[in-house]
Amino acid sequence: MNFVFQKCMVRKAFPFIFLSLVSTSVMFSQDTLTTVTAEKGDGIYSLLRKHGVNPYEYYHEFIDINLDNLRDSIHLLEGKTYVIPKVQLDTVPVVDTIQKQASKVKEVDSKTFDIFGEDHKTVLSKSERLKGAIYYLVSGHGGPDPGAMAVYAGKSIAEDEYAYDITLRLAKELLSHGATVYIIIRDENDGIREERILEIDRDEVAYPDKEIPLNQLDRLQQRVDIVNDLYKKNKGAYQRLIVTHVDSRSKGQNIDVFFYHHEKSTNGKRLAESIHKTFESKYKLYQPNRNYSGTFEDRTSLFLVKKTHPAMTFIEIGNIRNEKDQRRILDPDNRQALAKWISEGVILDFEER
C-alpha cells in the first residue's frame, strides 16, 4: 500500500522538558497539584506544554478543573491562576529526575512525520480505534491561490494557510488513533505552526508533488483526480474524504462551523452528522451559554462534493473577515481544538458504521 508518509517506527519514552514558571502547590482531590499564572498570549495547549504536561491527553481534565476561571469555558484569562492536572507517572513519559519516583514507566509507540514540522513531527500512539480506516484530507486553495483574504493587526492573512494548519493538526490526531492519512495539499516547509499570523507563501503542491494549476477549474479537477485515483487503488478499504475551508463573508457576519455532504451519499451524511453532533456536544459542555448554530446539509453543487468518489464532508471553519471568527481561526489553541473535535466526530462515525 502506498502511504502518504514515509513511516519511521520508534519505540521509546520521550521526556518532557520542564520550563520555569511562577508556580505554587495546592491540595486538590487529596493530591498535590501545581498552579500557574497565565501570562499574555498563553492558551491551554501552550500552558500545558510549558509545564511539561501532554496537552492532548490532559486538555479536557484541565478544563474540568479550571472551568470557573475560563472565558467562554475554553480561553485562559491573563493573570488568573490555574491548576495543572496531576500527571500519572506510570502511564506517561517522564524526565529522569521524576522517573526515579515511578514504579513503572510505560513505553510509548510513536512515529515521526516531517511534514508536521520539527516541533510536532513525533506522533504518539493513543489507540488503534481508526485502524483500517483511510482518510484523504484536502485543505482549501493553496499554491497560486491563497483563497479568502483579510487583514489582521495590519497584516494580510489568507484562507489557505489556516485551512492547511487545521488539516495538519487533524491528520496528526487521526494518525495517533491508527488511521492511514493522505494529505492531498502539502507544504513541506510550513509544518504545524503556533503563530497567530501565518506567513503567506505559494509553494504548496498536490500529492505527491504535483504543481497546483493557476486555473480554478483545473485546480479542482486535479484534486478530484488525485482522490479518485487513490480511492480506486485502495478499493475495498474504509475510505473517507474531509475537505477544509475558511469562508469569506461580510465583516459583520460571524458563523459557526458547518458541514456539507453529497445529497445521495448516506455515508457522507453520517460522517457530516457525526462531526456536527460532536461540535454540538462540545458547545454544550464548554460554552453552555452560547447556542451552536452550525448545520450539516447537502451541497452537491460544490465541485469536490459532486465529483469525488469517497464518502465525504466539506467543512467551513468560519468567516476570515469577521472579528469573532478570526479569534477561532487565528488562535493556535482554537485550531487545535477544532482539529480535536473533528477527529472525535470522525472516530464516532467510524465506530458506529
Short mmCIF file of C-alpha atoms in Angstrom, two decimals:
data_model
loop_
_atom_site.label_atom_id
_atom_site.label_comp_id
_atom_site.label_asym_id
_atom_site.label_seq_id
_atom_site.Cartn_x
_atom_site.Cartn_y
_atom_site.Cartn_z
CA MET A 1 0.00 0.00 0.00
CA ASN A 2 1.35 3.45 -0.91
CA PHE A 3 1.21 5.63 2.19
CA VAL A 4 1.31 9.39 2.08
CA PHE A 5 4.18 9.42 4.59
CA GLN A 6 7.44 7.56 4.82
CA LYS A 7 7.00 5.96 8.22
CA CYS A 8 9.81 5.65 10.75
CA MET A 9 8.96 3.43 13.70
CA VAL A 10 10.35 4.33 17.10
CA ARG A 11 9.63 2.66 20.40
CA LYS A 12 10.87 4.61 23.40
CA ALA A 13 9.83 7.00 26.12
CA PHE A 14 10.01 10.68 25.20
CA PRO A 15 10.86 13.02 28.11
CA PHE A 16 9.02 16.28 28.52
CA ILE A 17 11.07 19.45 29.05
CA PHE A 18 10.03 21.38 32.16
CA LEU A 19 10.26 25.19 31.89
CA SER A 20 10.39 27.71 34.72
CA LEU A 21 7.01 29.21 35.60
CA VAL A 22 5.72 31.16 38.56
CA SER A 23 4.05 28.34 40.44
CA THR A 24 2.86 27.11 43.81
CA SER A 25 1.39 23.87 45.13
CA VAL A 26 -2.20 23.38 46.28
CA MET A 27 -4.25 20.48 47.54
CA PHE A 28 -6.84 19.11 45.09
CA SER A 29 -8.66 15.80 45.37
CA GLN A 30 -6.18 14.75 48.09
CA ASP A 31 -3.22 15.07 45.67
CA THR A 32 -0.63 17.84 45.49
CA LEU A 33 -1.14 19.77 42.26
CA THR A 34 0.70 22.70 40.75
CA THR A 35 -0.85 26.07 39.97
CA VAL A 36 0.42 28.54 37.39
CA THR A 37 -0.49 32.08 36.49
CA ALA A 38 -1.49 32.65 32.88
CA GLU A 39 0.57 35.24 31.05
CA LYS A 40 -0.34 37.28 27.99
CA GLY A 41 -0.56 35.04 24.93
CA ASP A 42 -0.96 31.81 26.87
CA GLY A 43 -3.53 29.26 25.72
CA ILE A 44 -4.47 25.95 27.30
CA TYR A 45 -2.30 23.89 24.98
CA SER A 46 0.74 26.17 25.25
CA LEU A 47 0.38 26.46 29.04
CA LEU A 48 0.28 22.70 29.50
CA ARG A 49 3.21 22.22 27.15
CA LYS A 50 5.27 24.81 29.03
CA HIS A 51 4.63 22.93 32.25
CA GLY A 52 5.67 19.57 30.82
CA VAL A 53 2.17 18.12 30.52
CA ASN A 54 0.90 16.45 27.36
CA PRO A 55 -1.90 18.83 26.24
CA TYR A 56 -3.54 16.22 24.03
CA GLU A 57 -4.12 13.91 27.00
CA TYR A 58 -4.93 16.45 29.70
CA TYR A 59 -6.80 19.19 27.81
CA HIS A 60 -10.29 18.17 28.94
CA GLU A 61 -9.18 17.45 32.51
CA PHE A 62 -7.63 20.94 32.65
CA ILE A 63 -10.94 22.48 31.56
CA ASP A 64 -12.92 20.45 34.11
CA ILE A 65 -10.64 21.58 36.95
CA ASN A 66 -10.47 25.24 35.94
CA LEU A 67 -13.90 25.84 34.40
CA ASP A 68 -14.77 28.79 36.67
CA ASN A 69 -11.71 30.74 35.52
CA LEU A 70 -12.09 30.26 31.77
CA ARG A 71 -13.62 32.73 29.34
CA ASP A 72 -16.24 31.06 27.19
CA SER A 73 -15.31 27.84 29.00
CA ILE A 74 -12.24 27.43 26.79
CA HIS A 75 -9.94 30.50 26.97
CA LEU A 76 -7.44 31.49 29.64
CA LEU A 77 -7.61 34.86 31.36
CA GLU A 78 -4.35 36.76 31.78
CA GLY A 79 -3.32 37.00 35.44
CA LYS A 80 -5.64 34.19 36.58
CA THR A 81 -4.25 31.19 38.43
CA TYR A 82 -4.88 27.73 37.01
CA VAL A 83 -4.42 24.22 38.35
CA ILE A 84 -2.27 21.88 36.30
CA PRO A 85 -3.64 18.30 36.20
CA LYS A 86 -1.65 15.68 38.04
CA VAL A 87 0.33 13.54 35.59
CA GLN A 88 0.19 9.80 36.24
CA LEU A 89 3.83 8.76 36.33
CA ASP A 90 3.16 5.14 35.46
CA THR A 91 1.42 5.91 32.17
CA VAL A 92 3.36 8.77 30.57
CA PRO A 93 6.98 9.52 29.64
CA VAL A 94 8.84 11.49 32.36
CA VAL A 95 12.21 13.17 32.83
CA ASP A 96 14.98 11.27 34.60
CA THR A 97 14.62 13.05 37.94
CA ILE A 98 10.91 12.23 38.10
CA GLN A 99 11.35 8.80 36.56
CA LYS A 100 13.14 7.61 39.69
CA GLN A 101 9.91 8.12 41.64
CA ALA A 102 7.82 5.98 39.31
CA SER A 103 7.47 2.27 39.89
CA LYS A 104 6.83 1.65 36.21
CA VAL A 105 7.13 3.75 33.05
CA LYS A 106 5.08 2.60 30.08
CA GLU A 107 6.84 2.57 26.73
CA VAL A 108 5.09 4.67 24.11
CA ASP A 109 4.74 3.72 20.46
CA SER A 110 5.50 6.64 18.19
CA LYS A 111 6.13 7.51 14.55
CA THR A 112 7.72 10.57 13.04
CA PHE A 113 6.36 12.59 10.12
CA ASP A 114 8.50 15.50 8.96
CA ILE A 115 5.56 17.23 7.29
CA PHE A 116 4.30 18.28 10.74
CA GLY A 117 7.46 20.30 11.40
CA GLU A 118 10.33 19.79 13.84
CA ASP A 119 8.32 20.56 16.98
CA HIS A 120 5.34 18.40 16.02
CA LYS A 121 6.78 15.58 13.94
CA THR A 122 6.51 12.91 16.66
CA VAL A 123 3.07 11.27 16.76
CA LEU A 124 2.41 9.26 19.92
CA SER A 125 0.04 6.34 19.57
CA LYS A 126 -3.15 6.92 21.55
CA SER A 127 -5.17 3.97 20.31
CA GLU A 128 -6.00 1.83 17.28
CA ARG A 129 -9.60 2.99 17.12
CA LEU A 130 -9.18 4.01 13.46
CA LYS A 131 -7.12 1.01 12.39
CA GLY A 132 -8.06 0.05 8.83
CA ALA A 133 -9.55 3.46 8.03
CA ILE A 134 -8.14 5.64 5.23
CA TYR A 135 -8.67 9.41 5.16
CA TYR A 136 -7.94 11.86 2.37
CA LEU A 137 -7.54 15.41 3.72
CA VAL A 138 -7.82 18.37 1.37
CA SER A 139 -7.26 21.91 2.64
CA GLY A 140 -8.79 24.64 0.52
CA HIS A 141 -6.88 26.60 -2.15
CA GLY A 142 -3.05 26.70 -1.97
CA GLY A 143 -0.27 27.22 -4.47
CA PRO A 144 -1.12 30.19 -6.68
CA ASP A 145 -4.50 30.65 -4.94
CA PRO A 146 -4.47 31.91 -1.31
CA GLY A 147 -8.25 31.77 -1.09
CA ALA A 148 -10.15 34.27 1.03
CA MET A 149 -8.07 37.20 2.27
CA ALA A 150 -8.39 39.59 5.20
CA VAL A 151 -6.30 41.99 7.25
CA TYR A 152 -5.49 41.41 10.93
CA ALA A 153 -3.28 43.75 13.00
CA GLY A 154 -2.24 45.47 9.80
CA LYS A 155 -1.08 42.24 8.12
CA SER A 156 -2.65 40.17 5.38
CA ILE A 157 -3.94 36.72 6.29
CA ALA A 158 -5.03 34.02 3.84
CA GLU A 159 -7.52 31.17 3.99
CA ASP A 160 -5.19 28.50 2.64
CA GLU A 161 -2.64 28.88 5.46
CA TYR A 162 -5.20 28.40 8.24
CA ALA A 163 -7.10 25.63 6.49
CA TYR A 164 -3.78 23.84 5.99
CA ASP A 165 -2.72 24.24 9.63
CA ILE A 166 -6.01 22.79 10.87
CA THR A 167 -5.71 19.98 8.34
CA LEU A 168 -2.23 19.08 9.59
CA ARG A 169 -3.46 19.03 13.17
CA LEU A 170 -6.38 16.82 12.14
CA ALA A 171 -4.03 14.48 10.27
CA LYS A 172 -1.89 14.11 13.38
CA GLU A 173 -4.94 13.29 15.51
CA LEU A 174 -6.16 10.66 13.06
CA LEU A 175 -2.71 9.09 12.79
CA SER A 176 -2.47 8.86 16.57
CA HIS A 177 -5.54 6.59 16.51
CA GLY A 178 -4.13 4.24 13.88
CA ALA A 179 -5.60 5.66 10.65
CA THR A 180 -3.85 5.87 7.29
CA VAL A 181 -3.84 9.52 6.16
CA TYR A 182 -3.18 11.13 2.79
CA ILE A 183 -2.58 14.88 2.92
CA ILE A 184 -3.52 15.98 -0.57
CA ILE A 185 -2.45 19.64 -0.47
CA ARG A 186 1.04 19.77 1.03
CA ASP A 187 3.66 22.27 2.09
CA GLU A 188 6.87 20.60 3.20
CA ASN A 189 8.18 23.83 4.79
CA ASP A 190 5.32 25.00 6.99
CA GLY A 191 4.52 22.23 9.44
CA ILE A 192 2.10 22.85 12.30
CA ARG A 193 2.55 26.47 13.38
CA GLU A 194 1.83 28.17 16.70
CA GLU A 195 1.74 31.76 15.44
CA ARG A 196 -1.47 33.76 15.17
CA ILE A 197 -0.47 35.39 11.89
CA LEU A 198 0.66 32.68 9.47
CA GLU A 199 3.03 33.82 6.77
CA ILE A 200 1.58 33.57 3.26
CA ASP A 201 3.50 31.62 0.66
CA ARG A 202 2.79 29.98 -2.69
CA ASP A 203 4.83 26.77 -2.53
CA GLU A 204 2.08 24.25 -1.77
CA VAL A 205 1.86 21.23 -4.05
CA ALA A 206 -0.70 18.50 -4.67
CA TYR A 207 0.01 14.90 -3.63
CA PRO A 208 2.56 13.61 -4.09
CA ASP A 209 4.45 16.60 -5.53
CA LYS A 210 2.37 17.99 -8.39
CA GLU A 211 2.36 21.69 -9.20
CA ILE A 212 -1.03 23.26 -8.47
CA PRO A 213 -2.57 24.86 -11.60
CA LEU A 214 -3.45 28.53 -11.75
CA ASN A 215 -6.85 27.95 -13.36
CA GLN A 216 -9.53 27.32 -10.75
CA LEU A 217 -11.33 24.53 -12.59
CA ASP A 218 -8.01 22.81 -13.31
CA ARG A 219 -7.08 23.05 -9.63
CA LEU A 220 -10.31 21.45 -8.51
CA GLN A 221 -10.13 18.74 -11.18
CA GLN A 222 -6.57 17.92 -10.14
CA ARG A 223 -7.74 17.26 -6.57
CA VAL A 224 -10.66 15.19 -7.77
CA ASP A 225 -8.38 13.07 -9.96
CA ILE A 226 -5.85 12.51 -7.15
CA VAL A 227 -8.50 11.47 -4.63
CA ASN A 228 -10.38 9.25 -7.08
CA ASP A 229 -7.18 7.52 -8.21
CA LEU A 230 -6.24 6.78 -4.60
CA TYR A 231 -9.78 5.63 -3.89
CA LYS A 232 -9.57 3.16 -6.76
CA LYS A 233 -6.16 1.96 -5.60
CA ASN A 234 -7.47 1.35 -2.06
CA LYS A 235 -10.68 -0.28 -3.26
CA GLY A 236 -12.35 -2.38 -0.58
CA ALA A 237 -11.00 -0.37 2.35
CA TYR A 238 -12.97 2.03 4.53
CA GLN A 239 -12.24 5.42 2.89
CA ARG A 240 -13.40 8.94 3.68
CA LEU A 241 -12.60 12.42 2.36
CA ILE A 242 -12.53 15.57 4.51
CA VAL A 243 -12.22 18.99 2.83
CA THR A 244 -11.44 22.03 4.99
CA HIS A 245 -12.13 25.64 4.01
CA VAL A 246 -12.40 29.05 5.65
CA ASP A 247 -15.30 31.13 4.39
CA SER A 248 -15.35 34.81 3.38
CA ARG A 249 -18.45 36.91 4.00
CA SER A 250 -19.20 40.44 5.14
CA LYS A 251 -17.19 41.57 8.17
CA GLY A 252 -20.32 41.78 10.29
CA GLN A 253 -21.35 38.16 9.78
CA ASN A 254 -19.89 35.62 12.15
CA ILE A 255 -20.71 31.96 11.53
CA ASP A 256 -20.29 28.66 13.32
CA VAL A 257 -18.53 25.66 11.84
CA PHE A 258 -20.81 23.89 9.37
CA PHE A 259 -20.64 20.83 7.16
CA TYR A 260 -21.72 19.77 3.66
CA HIS A 261 -22.19 16.34 2.11
CA HIS A 262 -23.45 14.81 -1.14
CA GLU A 263 -27.23 14.57 -1.22
CA LYS A 264 -27.16 10.93 -2.33
CA SER A 265 -24.38 9.76 -0.02
CA THR A 266 -25.69 8.05 3.12
CA ASN A 267 -22.17 7.55 4.43
CA GLY A 268 -21.21 11.14 3.68
CA LYS A 269 -24.27 12.41 5.51
CA ARG A 270 -23.46 10.23 8.51
CA LEU A 271 -19.88 11.50 8.59
CA ALA A 272 -21.02 15.13 8.49
CA GLU A 273 -23.70 14.43 11.08
CA SER A 274 -21.26 12.69 13.43
CA ILE A 275 -18.85 15.64 13.40
CA HIS A 276 -21.74 18.08 13.72
CA LYS A 277 -23.09 16.11 16.68
CA THR A 278 -19.66 16.27 18.32
CA PHE A 279 -19.50 20.05 17.90
CA GLU A 280 -22.96 20.43 19.43
CA SER A 281 -21.94 18.42 22.48
CA LYS A 282 -18.69 20.38 22.88
CA TYR A 283 -20.50 23.71 22.77
CA LYS A 284 -22.99 22.50 25.38
CA LEU A 285 -20.13 21.37 27.60
CA TYR A 286 -17.69 24.25 27.21
CA GLN A 287 -19.92 27.15 26.13
CA PRO A 288 -23.28 26.39 27.81
CA ASN A 289 -24.47 30.00 27.49
CA ARG A 290 -23.99 30.05 23.71
CA ASN A 291 -26.12 28.24 21.16
CA TYR A 292 -24.31 26.41 18.38
CA SER A 293 -25.86 27.39 15.04
CA GLY A 294 -23.66 25.36 12.70
CA THR A 295 -25.51 22.96 10.41
CA PHE A 296 -24.88 19.95 8.20
CA GLU A 297 -26.63 19.76 4.86
CA ASP A 298 -26.25 18.52 1.30
CA ARG A 299 -24.42 20.80 -1.12
CA THR A 300 -23.89 18.77 -4.26
CA SER A 301 -23.25 21.93 -6.27
CA LEU A 302 -19.73 22.14 -4.79
CA PHE A 303 -17.26 20.64 -7.27
CA LEU A 304 -15.40 18.38 -4.83
CA VAL A 305 -18.64 17.23 -3.22
CA LYS A 306 -20.09 16.34 -6.60
CA LYS A 307 -17.08 14.76 -8.32
CA THR A 308 -15.12 12.80 -5.69
CA HIS A 309 -15.85 9.11 -5.06
CA PRO A 310 -15.25 8.58 -1.31
CA ALA A 311 -17.98 9.47 1.15
CA MET A 312 -17.01 12.94 2.30
CA THR A 313 -17.72 16.06 4.29
CA PHE A 314 -16.85 19.62 3.30
CA ILE A 315 -16.15 21.78 6.37
CA GLU A 316 -16.35 25.57 6.58
CA ILE A 317 -14.45 26.74 9.67
CA GLY A 318 -15.62 30.36 9.88
CA ASN A 319 -15.58 33.79 8.25
CA ILE A 320 -11.99 35.02 7.92
CA ARG A 321 -13.18 38.62 7.70
CA ASN A 322 -15.24 38.59 10.90
CA GLU A 323 -13.54 39.65 14.15
CA LYS A 324 -15.16 36.93 16.28
CA ASP A 325 -14.43 34.20 13.76
CA GLN A 326 -10.85 35.43 13.45
CA ARG A 327 -10.32 34.51 17.11
CA ARG A 328 -11.37 30.95 16.30
CA ILE A 329 -9.11 30.78 13.26
CA LEU A 330 -6.01 32.70 14.38
CA ASP A 331 -5.62 31.31 17.91
CA PRO A 332 -3.43 28.17 17.62
CA ASP A 333 -5.17 26.61 20.63
CA ASN A 334 -8.51 27.08 18.89
CA ARG A 335 -7.12 25.49 15.71
CA GLN A 336 -6.00 22.53 17.77
CA ALA A 337 -9.40 22.29 19.48
CA LEU A 338 -11.13 22.34 16.08
CA ALA A 339 -8.91 19.52 14.82
CA LYS A 340 -9.51 17.53 18.00
CA TRP A 341 -13.29 17.93 17.83
CA ILE A 342 -13.36 16.99 14.14
CA SER A 343 -11.28 13.90 14.90
CA GLU A 344 -13.67 12.85 17.67
CA GLY A 345 -16.55 13.12 15.23
CA VAL A 346 -14.59 11.08 12.71
CA ILE A 347 -13.98 8.36 15.32
CA LEU A 348 -17.68 8.39 16.23
CA ASP A 349 -18.58 7.88 12.57
CA PHE A 350 -16.08 5.03 12.14
CA GLU A 351 -17.11 3.18 15.29
CA GLU A 352 -20.84 3.47 14.61
CA ARG A 353 -20.68 2.40 10.97
#
